[in-house]
Phi, psi and omega in degrees: 000101184278323182283143177269149171282139175230143174275103184275338182212140179239146174201146175215160179216134181232145175298152178289331186286118176260125184247113179277173183295325180295324177292320176298320180295341175281345180255329186233147180288086182204190180209162177302316181298317180297314183296315180298315183294316185280328189233338185078003182273134177245341180204159176210174183244138176236140170297150171289156182305329182266009178258159182226173183302319180301334180290345172259316185299317185292313177299322178299316180295318180296322179291322178295318178296315180296321180297325180276350181074030177242162177253170177302328181293338182278342185288131182259341187201138178238126177239131179235136170242126176203150170242017176217061185290162176295328177226148178299320176199155357293196189291152173297328179299315178295326181293320183268348181307306180292330179293334177272352181076024179286157172290182179280061182270161177301141176209141182202161175261152167238161180228073175259017178054227185288351175269006187302327181299310180283325173300318180295322177297319180295319177297314180299323181303319181286323175298316180294322181294338179292340183083356182270347182232139182245329182226110179252128179257119179249126181236130172239121187217142182218142172237065188286343176297339178281352182244018183282134174258119183273002179283161179293337185300327185230029184292331183296336175267319184300327181292345182269332197293143186210167181247147177173171180210151174215154179220149177231133173261115189252135179224171173260145178224148174265359180287121182284346188271357179210164176109191184285118178276316182198154178208131177235145178242154175207160177203150177221097183292348176289348179260017184306322188274004178294326177209111186209162176234123186286322186227145003284156178180155183287352171285343177276144182303325181235029181072302169201141178216182184298325179296321178298317181292318179298326181273357179075021182289347179273001177259157174301143171235122185236137171265097193302304185296312177298325178296317179301311183290319180294317180298313181298313182296315182295319180296312181296313180298318180298319178295314181297319180295321178295316179297314180298319181301325183255013177055048179243163171242169180297337178291342178277352185263125180284324181207135171258125177244101181261168164303156185244073183286304169198166187291331182292321176295317179296322176301316180294320178297314179302315181294314184291329179276347186066037186266126173302133187301327182290350178256019173241125178285120181236124177229349187296332182296324181259341186242353181072188181263113181257024179051234187295337179281343187298312181295308182292331173296315178300320179295315179296319178294319179300316178297315181299324182276003178076023183267005178232067181295159181302135177090350183282140173274130180236145177251121181249131186213140180225158173215139179212174179299153179137309354275147176234152175205164180199154179215139181225146171254121187227128177260119184277000000 
């Protein structure tokens, strides 16, 4: 594959409703002080009751296409990553395809959880390298406010959850001075139970039933302390391995754009990498954890804020349930 992948267009969409910690404390047995201390989050975004995931995914996609200067007719492939789709099946990609005005192009969902942004870029890279596709639209969108458990059993995760969407319009370029330099993926299925949802699923006798709902099996279940350590270690290791592979130091990187799980994990990553805080893109404090949308939203915001000037080397890194992780070196 001689041509490099380049992000030709960026776009994101956030709900208008801003939910502060005091409002969350009215739904869940918690407090502003507890949330700030444990997570560093002060606000997150929730969809309005009459809004749906497509109401975020489509505007984000339209903005990415406009940013790249392409139309819906130019898109050859649509990839969507979400763990909170509008329908369990068929795919969210098929659901939003006609709403975006795309042709009858291939479209499918992936489920790489919070690593979906970089997993999606790697998948797109191979489609583009085939020469059969010129414009790949990648969308990561989440409506996690619809999956909040207000019981004390899972409040440590529920206080983080937020809604949002981001999209990237991906193309191939022959320009050596910009684009994707390298990207690595990883997964460790032995960590599957760190963050999982039991129902619905074919392991259940009826996929999902009233007993599952009564027992809360349809909500996320997270093992907080092991998740914190695994996420921190995987993110740091992935960054170090990428830097070592290319004989770089953290000082050569203009900006690190990580997944946004919570501020405490990012603090630990910053410390272990010896990264100046101003060179880490942080959005989780104001936007909460948007799962797969968190990384591309942060990336889109970084670009919008002028933090990715031309020629700069950027380190992009994600970690998600599964466990999955990915790291990319990208020259803007």
